[in-house]
GROMACS .gro file of C-alpha atoms in nm:
model
  373
    1TRP     CA    1  13.087   9.819   7.823
    2GLY     CA    2  13.412   9.832   8.018
    3LYS     CA    3  13.419  10.212   8.028
    4THR     CA    4  13.057  10.234   8.147
    5ILE     CA    5  13.102   9.971   8.419
    6GLN     CA    6  13.425  10.125   8.554
    7GLU     CA    7  13.300  10.485   8.570
    8ILE     CA    8  12.968  10.423   8.743
    9GLU     CA    9  12.940  10.397   9.120
   10LYS     CA   10  12.654  10.151   9.084
   11HIS     CA   11  12.416  10.229   9.367
   12ARG     CA   12  12.149  10.049   9.166
   13SER     CA   13  12.172   9.810   8.873
   14ARG     CA   14  11.897   9.652   8.664
   15ILE     CA   15  11.983   9.411   8.385
   16SER     CA   16  11.731   9.251   8.151
   17THR     CA   17  11.857   9.015   7.883
   18LEU     CA   18  11.777   8.681   7.722
   19TYR     CA   19  12.092   8.529   7.871
   20ILE     CA   20  12.440   8.614   7.998
   21GLY     CA   21  12.740   8.449   7.841
   22ASN     CA   22  13.055   8.312   8.003
   23GLY     CA   23  13.313   8.529   7.825
   24ASP     CA   24  13.568   8.756   7.990
   25THR     CA   25  13.359   9.071   7.937
   26GLU     CA   26  13.051   8.921   8.100
   27LYS     CA   27  13.258   8.787   8.390
   28HIS     CA   28  13.405   9.135   8.437
   29VAL     CA   29  13.059   9.295   8.448
   30VAL     CA   30  12.924   9.041   8.697
   31LYS     CA   31  13.237   9.066   8.913
   32ASN     CA   32  13.190   9.443   8.931
   33LEU     CA   33  12.825   9.400   9.030
   34VAL     CA   34  12.918   9.156   9.307
   35THR     CA   35  13.187   9.394   9.433
   36SER     CA   36  12.939   9.684   9.429
   37VAL     CA   37  12.687   9.484   9.630
   38LYS     CA   38  12.950   9.402   9.892
   39ARG     CA   39  13.108   9.750   9.913
   40HIS     CA   40  12.835  10.000   9.837
   41ASP     CA   41  12.516   9.824   9.940
   42CYS     CA   42  12.418   9.830   9.573
   43ASP     CA   43  12.064   9.730   9.477
   44VAL     CA   44  12.105   9.471   9.199
   45SER     CA   45  11.840   9.279   9.008
   46LEU     CA   46  11.862   9.075   8.687
   47ILE     CA   47  11.586   8.920   8.476
   48ILE     CA   48  11.684   8.652   8.226
   49ASP     CA   49  11.492   8.383   8.042
   50ARG     CA   50  11.439   8.067   8.240
   51TYR     CA   51  11.532   7.828   7.960
   52ARG     CA   52  11.784   8.013   7.743
   53GLY     CA   53  11.944   8.174   8.047
   54THR     CA   54  12.004   7.847   8.229
   55ARG     CA   55  12.139   7.626   7.953
   56ASP     CA   56  12.493   7.628   8.095
   57GLY     CA   57  12.388   7.620   8.458
   58GLY     CA   58  12.449   7.992   8.511
   59ILE     CA   59  12.809   7.948   8.623
   60VAL     CA   60  12.898   8.315   8.575
   61LEU     CA   61  12.598   8.417   8.791
   62LYS     CA   62  12.680   8.189   9.083
   63GLU     CA   63  12.759   8.462   9.338
   64LEU     CA   64  12.470   8.686   9.233
   65ARG     CA   65  12.234   8.390   9.260
   66THR     CA   66  12.337   8.335   9.621
   67MET     CA   67  12.239   8.698   9.684
   68GLY     CA   68  11.891   8.638   9.539
   69ALA     CA   69  11.951   8.889   9.260
   70VAL     CA   70  11.872   8.674   8.955
   71ASN     CA   71  11.510   8.632   8.840
   72LEU     CA   72  11.392   8.379   8.582
   73TYR     CA   73  11.108   8.449   8.339
   74GLN     CA   74  10.906   8.160   8.203
   75ALA     CA   75  10.631   8.179   7.942
   76PRO     CA   76  10.302   8.086   8.113
   77TYR     CA   77  10.238   7.793   7.878
   78TRP     CA   78  10.512   7.584   8.034
   79SER     CA   79  10.371   7.604   8.385
   80ARG     CA   80  10.062   7.423   8.264
   81VAL     CA   81  10.260   7.130   8.124
   82ARG     CA   82  10.514   7.145   8.408
   83TYR     CA   83  10.808   7.137   8.168
   84GLN     CA   84  11.117   7.186   8.386
   85LYS     CA   85  11.431   7.096   8.192
   86PRO     CA   86  11.640   7.388   8.058
   87GLY     CA   87  11.703   7.384   7.686
   88MET     CA   88  11.585   7.489   7.343
   89ILE     CA   89  11.245   7.315   7.371
   90GLY     CA   90  11.148   7.548   7.652
   91GLU     CA   91  11.215   7.851   7.431
   92LEU     CA   92  10.969   7.759   7.155
   93LEU     CA   93  10.658   7.916   7.303
   94GLY     CA   94  10.811   8.243   7.414
   95VAL     CA   95  11.114   8.391   7.588
   96HIS     CA   96  11.211   8.696   7.788
   97HIS     CA   97  11.369   8.901   7.509
   98MET     CA   98  11.388   9.250   7.667
   99LYS     CA   99  11.732   9.410   7.674
  100TYR     CA  100  11.828   9.701   7.894
  101TYR     CA  101  12.133   9.750   8.112
  102LEU     CA  102  12.083  10.010   8.385
  103PHE     CA  103  12.354  10.137   8.619
  104ASP     CA  104  12.251  10.422   8.849
  105ASP     CA  105  12.100  10.681   8.610
  106ASN     CA  106  12.271  10.540   8.299
  107VAL     CA  107  12.075  10.312   8.068
  108ILE     CA  108  12.225  10.113   7.781
  109ILE     CA  109  11.953  10.030   7.526
  110SER     CA  110  12.042   9.756   7.280
  111GLY     CA  111  11.917   9.454   7.091
  112ALA     CA  112  12.224   9.259   7.199
  113ASN     CA  113  12.245   9.004   7.477
  114MET     CA  114  12.522   9.032   7.733
  115SER     CA  115  12.753   8.785   7.566
  116ASP     CA  116  13.097   8.817   7.409
  117ILE     CA  117  12.973   8.684   7.073
  118TYR     CA  118  12.796   9.021   7.033
  119PHE     CA  119  13.109   9.226   7.102
  120ASP     CA  120  13.319   9.108   6.809
  121LYS     CA  121  13.222   9.119   6.440
  122ARG     CA  122  12.849   9.122   6.509
  123GLN     CA  123  12.663   9.433   6.393
  124ASP     CA  124  12.422   9.563   6.655
  125ARG     CA  125  12.307   9.894   6.809
  126TYR     CA  126  12.402  10.041   7.147
  127PHE     CA  127  12.275  10.368   7.293
  128LEU     CA  128  12.390  10.500   7.630
  129ILE     CA  129  12.121  10.733   7.769
  130LYS     CA  130  12.193  10.932   8.086
  131SER     CA  131  11.858  11.020   8.242
  132LYS     CA  132  11.736  10.976   8.599
  133GLN     CA  133  11.374  10.999   8.483
  134LEU     CA  134  11.415  10.718   8.230
  135ALA     CA  135  11.616  10.508   8.477
  136ASP     CA  136  11.346  10.553   8.744
  137TYR     CA  137  11.077  10.452   8.493
  138ILE     CA  138  11.262  10.134   8.391
  139CYS     CA  139  11.332  10.046   8.755
  140TYR     CA  140  10.960  10.081   8.823
  141PHE     CA  141  10.870   9.845   8.539
  142HIS     CA  142  11.153   9.605   8.632
  143GLY     CA  143  11.013   9.579   8.984
  144LEU     CA  144  10.666   9.501   8.856
  145HIS     CA  145  10.789   9.248   8.604
  146SER     CA  146  11.014   9.072   8.857
  147THR     CA  147  10.707   8.989   9.069
  148CYS     CA  148  10.601   8.765   8.781
  149THR     CA  149  10.929   8.571   8.778
  150LYS     CA  150  11.103   8.324   9.008
  151VAL     CA  151  11.416   8.405   9.207
  152TRP     CA  152  11.681   8.160   9.089
  153ASP     CA  153  11.789   7.962   9.393
  154PHE     CA  154  12.143   7.832   9.367
  155GLY     CA  155  12.157   7.469   9.259
  156SER     CA  156  11.788   7.448   9.177
  157TYR     CA  157  11.554   7.547   8.897
  158GLY     CA  158  11.245   7.494   9.109
  159ARG     CA  159  10.893   7.556   8.988
  160SER     CA  160  10.805   7.885   8.826
  161HIS     CA  161  10.579   8.139   8.996
  162TRP     CA  162  10.378   8.150   8.673
  163SER     CA  163  10.179   7.857   8.810
  164SER     CA  164  10.054   8.081   9.093
  165LYS     CA  165   9.718   8.246   9.036
  166GLY     CA  166   9.824   8.537   9.254
  167ASN     CA  167  10.125   8.616   9.039
  168LEU     CA  168   9.919   8.592   8.723
  169ASN     CA  169   9.698   8.862   8.872
  170VAL     CA  170  10.007   9.074   8.932
  171ALA     CA  171  10.104   9.025   8.566
  172ALA     CA  172   9.758   9.137   8.457
  173THR     CA  173   9.792   9.445   8.677
  174THR     CA  174  10.129   9.516   8.517
  175ALA     CA  175   9.971   9.491   8.174
  176GLY     CA  176   9.696   9.730   8.275
  177ILE     CA  177   9.939   9.989   8.406
  178PHE     CA  178  10.148   9.993   8.091
  179THR     CA  179   9.851   9.982   7.858
  180CYS     CA  180   9.738  10.304   8.026
  181ASN     CA  181  10.077  10.456   7.945
  182THR     CA  182  10.093  10.363   7.578
  183PRO     CA  183  10.299  10.639   7.407
  184ILE     CA  184  10.056  10.697   7.120
  185GLU     CA  185   9.770  10.753   7.365
  186LYS     CA  186   9.942  10.933   7.653
  187ASP     CA  187  10.194  11.158   7.481
  188THR     CA  188  10.195  11.425   7.750
  189THR     CA  189  10.253  11.169   8.024
  190LEU     CA  190  10.568  11.033   7.864
  191ARG     CA  191  10.701  11.377   7.774
  192ASP     CA  192  10.724  11.433   8.148
  193LEU     CA  193  11.013  11.184   8.144
  194GLY     CA  194  11.239  11.459   8.010
  195PRO     CA  195  11.294  11.829   8.071
  196SER     CA  196  11.033  12.056   7.915
  197ASP     CA  197  11.303  12.255   7.736
  198GLY     CA  198  11.488  11.952   7.597
  199ASP     CA  199  11.551  11.891   7.227
  200THR     CA  200  11.519  11.512   7.247
  201PHE     CA  201  11.231  11.301   7.380
  202ILE     CA  202  11.235  10.931   7.464
  203TYR     CA  203  10.927  10.708   7.456
  204PRO     CA  204  10.969  10.370   7.632
  205MET     CA  205  10.766  10.093   7.470
  206PHE     CA  206  10.700   9.751   7.619
  207GLN     CA  207  10.558   9.445   7.447
  208MET     CA  208  10.403   9.164   7.651
  209PRO     CA  209  10.178   8.977   7.403
  210LEU     CA  210  10.066   8.715   7.652
  211PHE     CA  211   9.908   8.998   7.855
  212SER     CA  212   9.777   9.201   7.562
  213VAL     CA  213  10.041   9.474   7.576
  214TYR     CA  214  10.140   9.565   7.216
  215GLN     CA  215  10.299   9.908   7.242
  216ILE     CA  216  10.570   9.842   6.981
  217ASP     CA  217  10.326   9.696   6.729
  218GLU     CA  218  10.089   9.987   6.789
  219ALA     CA  219  10.364  10.242   6.733
  220LEU     CA  220  10.476  10.075   6.406
  221ASP     CA  221  10.117  10.050   6.286
  222LEU     CA  222  10.056  10.417   6.361
  223LEU     CA  223  10.375  10.533   6.185
  224LEU     CA  224  10.314  10.331   5.869
  225THR     CA  225   9.940  10.384   5.829
  226THR     CA  226   9.948  10.762   5.883
  227ALA     CA  227  10.257  10.830   5.669
  228ASP     CA  228  10.224  11.016   5.339
  229SER     CA  229  10.405  10.951   5.011
  230ASN     CA  230  10.683  11.197   5.099
  231GLN     CA  231  10.799  10.990   5.397
  232ARG     CA  232  11.062  10.718   5.392
  233PHE     CA  233  11.128  10.458   5.661
  234THR     CA  234  11.418  10.222   5.705
  235ILE     CA  235  11.346   9.913   5.915
  236SER     CA  236  11.615   9.671   6.033
  237SER     CA  237  11.569   9.321   6.170
  238GLY     CA  238  11.805   9.038   6.251
  239TYR     CA  239  11.525   8.785   6.190
  240PHE     CA  240  11.262   8.928   5.957
  241ASN     CA  241  10.934   8.739   5.946
  242PRO     CA  242  10.656   8.999   5.967
  243SER     CA  243  10.335   8.934   6.155
  244LYS     CA  244  10.003   8.966   5.971
  245ARG     CA  245   9.950   9.306   6.136
  246LEU     CA  246  10.284   9.443   6.018
  247LEU     CA  247  10.242   9.288   5.673
  248ASP     CA  248   9.906   9.464   5.635
  249SER     CA  249  10.063   9.794   5.738
  250LEU     CA  250  10.346   9.746   5.488
  251LYS     CA  251  10.100   9.664   5.210
  252HIS     CA  252   9.888   9.974   5.264
  253THR     CA  253  10.139  10.239   5.370
  254LYS     CA  254  10.190  10.531   5.133
  255ALA     CA  255  10.548  10.574   5.248
  256GLN     CA  256  10.854  10.424   5.084
  257VAL     CA  257  10.997  10.153   5.310
  258ASP     CA  258  11.347  10.005   5.302
  259ILE     CA  259  11.417   9.694   5.508
  260ILE     CA  260  11.764   9.570   5.603
  261ILE     CA  261  11.804   9.203   5.691
  262PRO     CA  262  12.104   8.970   5.717
  263SER     CA  263  12.214   8.765   5.420
  264ASN     CA  264  12.230   8.391   5.480
  265GLU     CA  265  12.599   8.423   5.567
  266ALA     CA  266  12.531   8.709   5.813
  267ASN     CA  267  12.244   8.530   5.989
  268GLY     CA  268  12.321   8.428   6.347
  269PHE     CA  269  12.220   8.068   6.268
  270TYR     CA  270  12.447   8.035   5.962
  271LYS     CA  271  12.616   7.693   5.961
  272GLY     CA  272  12.423   7.603   6.275
  273ALA     CA  273  12.414   7.245   6.388
  274SER     CA  274  12.128   7.017   6.288
  275ILE     CA  275  11.798   7.189   6.203
  276LYS     CA  276  11.930   7.532   6.307
  277GLY     CA  277  12.132   7.539   5.987
  278LEU     CA  278  11.806   7.572   5.791
  279VAL     CA  279  11.698   7.888   5.972
  280PRO     CA  280  11.876   8.140   5.742
  281ASP     CA  281  11.707   7.990   5.434
  282LEU     CA  282  11.365   8.011   5.601
  283TYR     CA  283  11.409   8.379   5.685
  284ASN     CA  284  11.535   8.446   5.333
  285LEU     CA  285  11.224   8.276   5.194
  286SER     CA  286  11.006   8.493   5.420
  287ALA     CA  287  11.177   8.806   5.289
  288MET     CA  288  11.119   8.708   4.926
  289ARG     CA  289  10.751   8.636   4.992
  290THR     CA  290  10.714   8.973   5.167
  291LEU     CA  291  10.874   9.145   4.871
  292LYS     CA  292  10.621   8.992   4.631
  293LYS     CA  293  10.326   9.097   4.851
  294CYS     CA  294  10.451   9.454   4.907
  295PRO     CA  295  10.575   9.611   4.581
  296ASN     CA  296  10.654   9.940   4.753
  297LEU     CA  297  10.925   9.772   4.961
  298ASN     CA  298  11.297   9.759   4.904
  299ILE     CA  299  11.473   9.480   5.095
  300PHE     CA  300  11.849   9.488   5.139
  301GLU     CA  301  12.069   9.201   5.258
  302TYR     CA  302  12.362   9.284   5.485
  303LYS     CA  303  12.674   9.096   5.384
  304ARG     CA  304  13.014   9.169   5.531
  305GLU     CA  305  13.296   8.918   5.541
  306ASP     CA  306  13.307   8.725   5.871
  307TRP     CA  307  13.040   8.949   6.026
  308SER     CA  308  12.689   8.861   6.143
  309TYR     CA  309  12.398   9.106   6.151
  310HIS     CA  310  12.173   9.152   6.453
  311ALA     CA  311  12.069   9.520   6.436
  312LYS     CA  312  11.706   9.607   6.500
  313GLY     CA  313  11.521   9.934   6.464
  314LEU     CA  314  11.355  10.198   6.252
  315TRP     CA  315  11.478  10.531   6.115
  316SER     CA  316  11.286  10.824   5.969
  317ASN     CA  317  11.417  11.179   5.955
  318ASN     CA  318  11.455  11.286   6.320
  319PHE     CA  319  11.309  10.969   6.466
  320THR     CA  320  11.438  10.622   6.553
  321ILE     CA  321  11.316  10.311   6.733
  322LEU     CA  322  11.579  10.091   6.894
  323GLY     CA  323  11.566   9.796   7.129
  324SER     CA  324  11.505   9.424   7.138
  325SER     CA  325  11.217   9.375   6.893
  326ASN     CA  326  11.287   9.212   6.556
  327PHE     CA  327  10.942   9.323   6.433
  328ASN     CA  328  10.858   8.962   6.354
  329CYS     CA  329  10.594   8.706   6.450
  330ARG     CA  330  10.769   8.603   6.770
  331SER     CA  331  10.794   8.964   6.883
  332SER     CA  332  10.424   9.013   6.816
  333ILE     CA  333  10.274   8.702   6.971
  334ARG     CA  334  10.523   8.527   7.201
  335ASP     CA  335  10.822   8.716   7.342
  336THR     CA  336  10.852   9.003   7.587
  337GLU     CA  337  11.021   9.305   7.423
  338PHE     CA  338  11.147   9.651   7.515
  339SER     CA  339  11.226   9.935   7.274
  340VAL     CA  340  11.243  10.312   7.290
  341GLY     CA  341  11.128  10.568   7.039
  342LEU     CA  342  11.360  10.866   7.019
  343VAL     CA  343  11.257  11.199   6.862
  344THR     CA  344  11.517  11.473   6.835
  345ASP     CA  345  11.570  11.826   6.704
  346ASN     CA  346  11.940  11.804   6.788
  347GLU     CA  347  12.127  11.836   6.459
  348GLU     CA  348  12.433  11.644   6.575
  349LEU     CA  349  12.221  11.354   6.695
  350LYS     CA  350  12.016  11.353   6.374
  351GLU     CA  351  12.335  11.333   6.168
  352SER     CA  352  12.459  11.050   6.388
  353LEU     CA  353  12.138  10.852   6.335
  354ILE     CA  354  12.157  10.899   5.957
  355ALA     CA  355  12.522  10.793   5.958
  356GLU     CA  356  12.433  10.482   6.158
  357ARG     CA  357  12.161  10.384   5.911
  358ASP     CA  358  12.384  10.452   5.612
  359SER     CA  359  12.665  10.243   5.759
  360PHE     CA  360  12.430   9.943   5.760
  361ARG     CA  361  12.320  10.016   5.404
  362PHE     CA  362  12.682  10.040   5.291
  363TYR     CA  363  12.727   9.664   5.333
  364SER     CA  364  12.383   9.573   5.197
  365GLY     CA  365  12.273   9.460   4.852
  366ASP     CA  366  11.927   9.498   4.697
  367LEU     CA  367  11.740   9.166   4.729
  368LYS     CA  368  11.549   9.231   4.406
  369LYS     CA  369  11.873   9.252   4.210
  370ILE     CA  370  12.009   8.946   4.388
  371ILE     CA  371  11.697   8.746   4.293
  372ASP     CA  372  11.715   8.870   3.931
  373ARG     CA  373  12.069   8.739   3.903
   0.00000   0.00000   0.00000
């Protein structure tokens, strides 16, 4: 993070995350953005979740808020009941869960939020992709999506633009545009994002369930249902609770599928206060039920002393999916998500992807054997 922020001139910055923490790293990033705005006329825009992103009052974002650079996303349901107070209740029916961190033509793709708890002893994935075409594409989407949010005025939460019929129409238009660019339907369109002679192609995938955009689900469904018995997939999720669609695909796929999930101790809610402390057991129960319904699955629990597990993605030969989606029910029906599919013929990159997957497996035990004990 520090290296990327220091080396980039930052003529444009786009950040999308569930929330931004108040640690030293986050303060450093925001301070650099503020400085860039003042010195270089930098174009800065952030989208965070209205409820999760405002729990602490957004102290670290104070200066950026005065510049009108922070946008709040609210699930449409809450506009109808006029629920205004920040907090966990507002997050139940859907959050802004997309994660990308764009500085000029450099894009960091991750499943991690911009918070210091993710930078120390928390296993996640981070890819830095340098591509003007990809950066332009994300900026385009970011601009469309921000029209469906509310600019966070300093000292006020205000009422969300979701209650405006006009902005709902904009959201529907956004959904239509990205449905037309679904990777599995418009392959040639998305290949134009990279050079024609390149060895690696990147397929951006957005998920906006409330507006019928299911690109990530469609990609997973396609991969699993068309695979033959010689193929093997590894899927990773920080919170594994498959939707009915994914469960059906897992039941009927001919491929061998390995799934990596956190053990109870590696779950982000482990030893959480009040009812949150039950969350790891509930996800563990979901994993065991999935295992019984899908005999072709192998589920592995990540357990590493003092570490939590938050990595999300899919690996298969020369292909990976990485991003914000946990491939669970929330990702399928409630939250906004962003992931990329990456296909490569570059041998060094392929080896790196395999090494990444194997490093997660190294700390993981077979759930079947754990249950048998």
